[in-house]
Short mmCIF file of C-alpha atoms in Angstrom, two decimals:
data_model
loop_
_atom_site.label_atom_id
_atom_site.label_comp_id
_atom_site.label_asym_id
_atom_site.label_seq_id
_atom_site.Cartn_x
_atom_site.Cartn_y
_atom_site.Cartn_z
CA UNK A 1 76.99 20.76 -34.29
CA UNK A 2 80.04 19.51 -32.41
CA UNK A 3 80.51 22.68 -30.33
CA UNK A 4 76.95 22.45 -29.08
CA UNK A 5 77.45 18.86 -27.88
CA UNK A 6 80.73 19.78 -26.16
CA UNK A 7 79.11 22.75 -24.43
CA UNK A 8 76.18 20.57 -23.36
CA UNK A 9 78.55 18.07 -21.71
CA UNK A 10 80.46 20.89 -20.01
CA UNK A 11 77.18 22.38 -18.79
CA UNK A 12 75.88 19.07 -17.44
CA UNK A 13 78.97 18.20 -15.39
CA UNK A 14 79.45 21.78 -14.15
CA UNK A 15 75.79 21.88 -13.11
CA UNK A 16 76.17 18.65 -11.12
CA UNK A 17 79.38 19.93 -9.53
CA UNK A 18 77.64 23.14 -8.43
CA UNK A 19 74.70 21.24 -6.91
CA UNK A 20 77.01 18.88 -5.00
CA UNK A 21 79.32 21.68 -3.80
CA UNK A 22 76.38 23.82 -2.62
CA UNK A 23 74.88 20.83 -0.81
CA UNK A 24 78.00 20.58 1.35
CA UNK A 25 78.25 24.38 1.63
CA UNK A 26 74.70 24.64 2.98
CA UNK A 27 75.78 22.51 5.96
CA UNK A 28 78.36 25.08 7.09
CA UNK A 29 77.73 28.21 9.17
CA UNK A 30 78.42 30.56 6.26
CA UNK A 31 76.22 28.36 4.07
CA UNK A 32 73.33 28.75 6.49
CA UNK A 33 73.79 32.52 6.37
CA UNK A 34 73.80 32.34 2.57
CA UNK A 35 70.55 30.36 2.66
CA UNK A 36 68.96 33.05 4.84
CA UNK A 37 70.08 35.76 2.40
CA UNK A 38 68.75 33.68 -0.50
CA UNK A 39 65.37 33.35 1.26
CA UNK A 40 65.16 37.14 1.53
CA UNK A 41 66.10 37.47 -2.14
CA UNK A 42 63.58 34.84 -3.28
CA UNK A 43 60.71 36.33 -1.30
CA UNK A 44 61.49 39.77 -2.72
CA UNK A 45 61.62 38.30 -6.23
CA UNK A 46 58.30 36.52 -5.79
CA UNK A 47 56.64 39.58 -4.29
CA UNK A 48 57.66 41.66 -7.29
CA UNK A 49 55.91 41.55 -10.63
CA UNK A 50 56.55 39.14 -13.48
CA UNK A 51 58.58 41.72 -15.40
CA UNK A 52 60.72 42.46 -12.36
CA UNK A 53 61.45 38.76 -11.88
CA UNK A 54 62.16 38.29 -15.59
CA UNK A 55 64.46 41.32 -15.64
CA UNK A 56 66.46 39.88 -12.75
CA UNK A 57 66.94 36.60 -14.64
CA UNK A 58 67.85 38.43 -17.85
CA UNK A 59 70.30 40.68 -16.00
CA UNK A 60 72.15 37.63 -14.67
CA UNK A 61 72.45 36.22 -18.22
CA UNK A 62 73.50 39.53 -19.77
CA UNK A 63 77.26 39.47 -18.89
CA UNK A 64 77.71 36.02 -20.48
CA UNK A 65 75.59 37.08 -23.47
CA UNK A 66 77.73 40.18 -24.03
CA UNK A 67 80.93 38.15 -23.59
CA UNK A 68 79.80 35.66 -26.22
CA UNK A 69 78.72 38.49 -28.52
CA UNK A 70 82.00 40.40 -28.13
CA UNK A 71 84.26 37.41 -28.75
CA UNK A 72 82.16 35.89 -31.54
CA UNK A 73 84.26 37.60 -34.21
CA UNK A 74 87.59 36.64 -32.62
CA UNK A 75 89.62 33.46 -32.65
CA UNK A 76 88.86 32.96 -28.93
CA UNK A 77 85.10 32.44 -29.34
CA UNK A 78 85.15 28.60 -28.95
CA UNK A 79 87.11 28.91 -25.67
CA UNK A 80 84.90 31.74 -24.42
CA UNK A 81 81.78 29.71 -25.33
CA UNK A 82 83.01 26.82 -23.18
CA UNK A 83 83.81 29.19 -20.33
CA UNK A 84 80.34 30.76 -20.57
CA UNK A 85 78.72 27.31 -20.54
CA UNK A 86 80.62 26.36 -17.38
CA UNK A 87 79.90 29.65 -15.58
CA UNK A 88 76.19 29.61 -16.45
CA UNK A 89 75.96 25.97 -15.29
CA UNK A 90 77.66 26.78 -11.98
CA UNK A 91 75.28 29.68 -11.41
CA UNK A 92 72.15 27.69 -12.31
CA UNK A 93 73.24 24.70 -10.22
CA UNK A 94 73.97 26.85 -7.16
CA UNK A 95 70.76 28.85 -7.57
CA UNK A 96 68.68 25.67 -7.88
CA UNK A 97 70.29 24.13 -4.79
CA UNK A 98 69.63 27.22 -2.70
CA UNK A 99 66.06 27.32 -4.01
CA UNK A 100 65.49 23.70 -3.01
CA UNK A 101 66.88 24.41 0.47
CA UNK A 102 64.55 27.39 0.84
CA UNK A 103 61.46 25.56 -0.42
CA UNK A 104 62.11 22.55 1.83
CA UNK A 105 62.31 24.90 4.82
CA UNK A 106 59.10 26.59 3.67
CA UNK A 107 57.42 23.13 3.34
CA UNK A 108 56.45 23.73 -0.28
CA UNK A 109 57.96 22.74 -3.60
CA UNK A 110 55.40 24.48 -5.78
CA UNK A 111 57.70 27.15 -7.26
CA UNK A 112 60.38 24.56 -8.02
CA UNK A 113 58.50 23.11 -11.00
CA UNK A 114 58.02 26.53 -12.59
CA UNK A 115 61.69 27.38 -12.14
CA UNK A 116 62.82 24.02 -13.55
CA UNK A 117 60.53 24.33 -16.59
CA UNK A 118 61.89 27.79 -17.25
CA UNK A 119 65.45 26.55 -16.88
CA UNK A 120 64.76 23.76 -19.38
CA UNK A 121 63.78 26.48 -21.85
CA UNK A 122 66.71 28.80 -21.11
CA UNK A 123 69.53 26.24 -21.04
CA UNK A 124 69.26 25.04 -24.69
CA UNK A 125 68.89 28.66 -25.84
CA UNK A 126 72.11 29.62 -24.04
CA UNK A 127 74.00 26.62 -25.42
CA UNK A 128 72.81 27.44 -28.95
CA UNK A 129 73.99 31.02 -28.46
CA UNK A 130 77.47 29.91 -27.37
CA UNK A 131 77.70 27.36 -30.19
CA UNK A 132 76.60 29.94 -32.76
CA UNK A 133 79.28 32.35 -31.58
CA UNK A 134 81.89 29.58 -31.87
CA UNK A 135 80.63 28.62 -35.34
CA UNK A 136 81.04 32.19 -36.59
CA UNK A 137 84.59 32.29 -35.25
CA UNK A 138 85.49 28.92 -36.78
CA UNK A 139 84.08 30.01 -40.14
CA UNK A 140 86.05 33.23 -40.07
CA UNK A 141 89.38 31.87 -38.89
CA UNK A 142 89.54 28.24 -40.05
CA UNK A 143 92.11 27.66 -42.80
CA UNK A 144 90.41 28.16 -46.14
CA UNK A 145 90.31 25.14 -48.45
CA UNK A 146 89.26 25.48 -52.05
CA UNK A 147 87.08 28.49 -52.59
CA UNK A 148 83.58 27.47 -53.47
CA UNK A 149 80.67 29.58 -54.57
CA UNK A 150 79.04 30.48 -51.25
CA UNK A 151 76.67 32.98 -52.77
CA UNK A 152 74.15 30.18 -53.35
CA UNK A 153 74.34 28.75 -49.85
CA UNK A 154 72.47 29.84 -46.76
CA UNK A 155 73.72 33.20 -45.51
CA UNK A 156 75.87 33.52 -48.63
CA UNK A 157 77.30 37.00 -48.99
CA UNK A 158 76.13 38.11 -45.54
CA UNK A 159 77.12 36.55 -42.25
CA UNK A 160 79.21 33.57 -43.33
CA UNK A 161 80.82 34.94 -46.46
CA UNK A 162 83.60 37.03 -44.97
CA UNK A 163 86.23 35.83 -47.53
CA UNK A 164 84.53 38.03 -50.12
CA UNK A 165 85.44 41.06 -48.02
CA UNK A 166 89.01 40.39 -46.92
CA UNK A 167 90.88 43.45 -45.64
CA UNK A 168 87.69 45.52 -45.63
CA UNK A 169 84.82 46.07 -43.24
CA UNK A 170 81.93 43.88 -44.30
CA UNK A 171 78.90 45.96 -43.36
CA UNK A 172 76.48 43.21 -44.35
CA UNK A 173 78.33 40.80 -42.07
CA UNK A 174 78.28 43.33 -39.24
CA UNK A 175 74.59 44.13 -39.75
CA UNK A 176 73.60 40.47 -39.85
CA UNK A 177 75.71 39.70 -36.79
CA UNK A 178 74.16 42.54 -34.78
CA UNK A 179 70.64 41.65 -35.94
CA UNK A 180 71.03 37.98 -35.00
CA UNK A 181 72.39 38.75 -31.55
CA UNK A 182 69.63 41.33 -30.99
CA UNK A 183 67.15 38.56 -31.87
CA UNK A 184 68.91 36.24 -29.43
CA UNK A 185 68.64 38.89 -26.69
CA UNK A 186 64.92 39.41 -27.35
CA UNK A 187 64.36 35.65 -27.35
CA UNK A 188 66.21 35.22 -24.05
CA UNK A 189 64.13 37.95 -22.42
CA UNK A 190 60.93 36.26 -23.66
CA UNK A 191 62.13 32.98 -22.14
CA UNK A 192 62.86 34.79 -18.86
CA UNK A 193 59.31 36.14 -18.96
CA UNK A 194 57.99 32.62 -19.56
CA UNK A 195 59.98 31.33 -16.58
CA UNK A 196 58.65 34.12 -14.34
CA UNK A 197 55.09 33.37 -15.46
CA UNK A 198 55.54 29.64 -14.83
CA UNK A 199 56.80 30.33 -11.31
CA UNK A 200 53.60 32.31 -10.67
CA UNK A 201 51.36 29.54 -12.07
CA UNK A 202 52.80 26.89 -9.76
#
């Protein structure tokens, strides 16, 4: 899917930009203070349980998830998906850089591998979520060519068959859309749990 590749490129370069910017920021006085505050946060997160750590990670993803969900049925979804990819990459890059600074000061890199493995699970899931939201929008608002029988295709008559219900509320579309995003939310929380567990293992 083209949107997924575009979002992946945006994520990669935004992630690198965040790591580089935070590297220079950590050398300033305010950056040192931020590193101290991050150390307090990280120790509190590690001292809490797995569910508490997972809930923190999920809570940070929730605003972007809700933004993608809300705009998925509008014409702005592709733009919002790109914005969400950039913001999530900036957050993950900055968080990783502060974590590395903390672990270097603590003379241990053990938790870094667990965090990175969890991030490698979460990042593709987030990009798929943003691309899915964009795909729904494109399907709904792209100029319609010749009508074809979509009832025999995947999702025919439910999520992707909105032309059958023009000028009316398509309850099957709405139900499918809500169910799929609820599944995405549950999957993201499970991945956050996996990341929290991996950080405990290492």
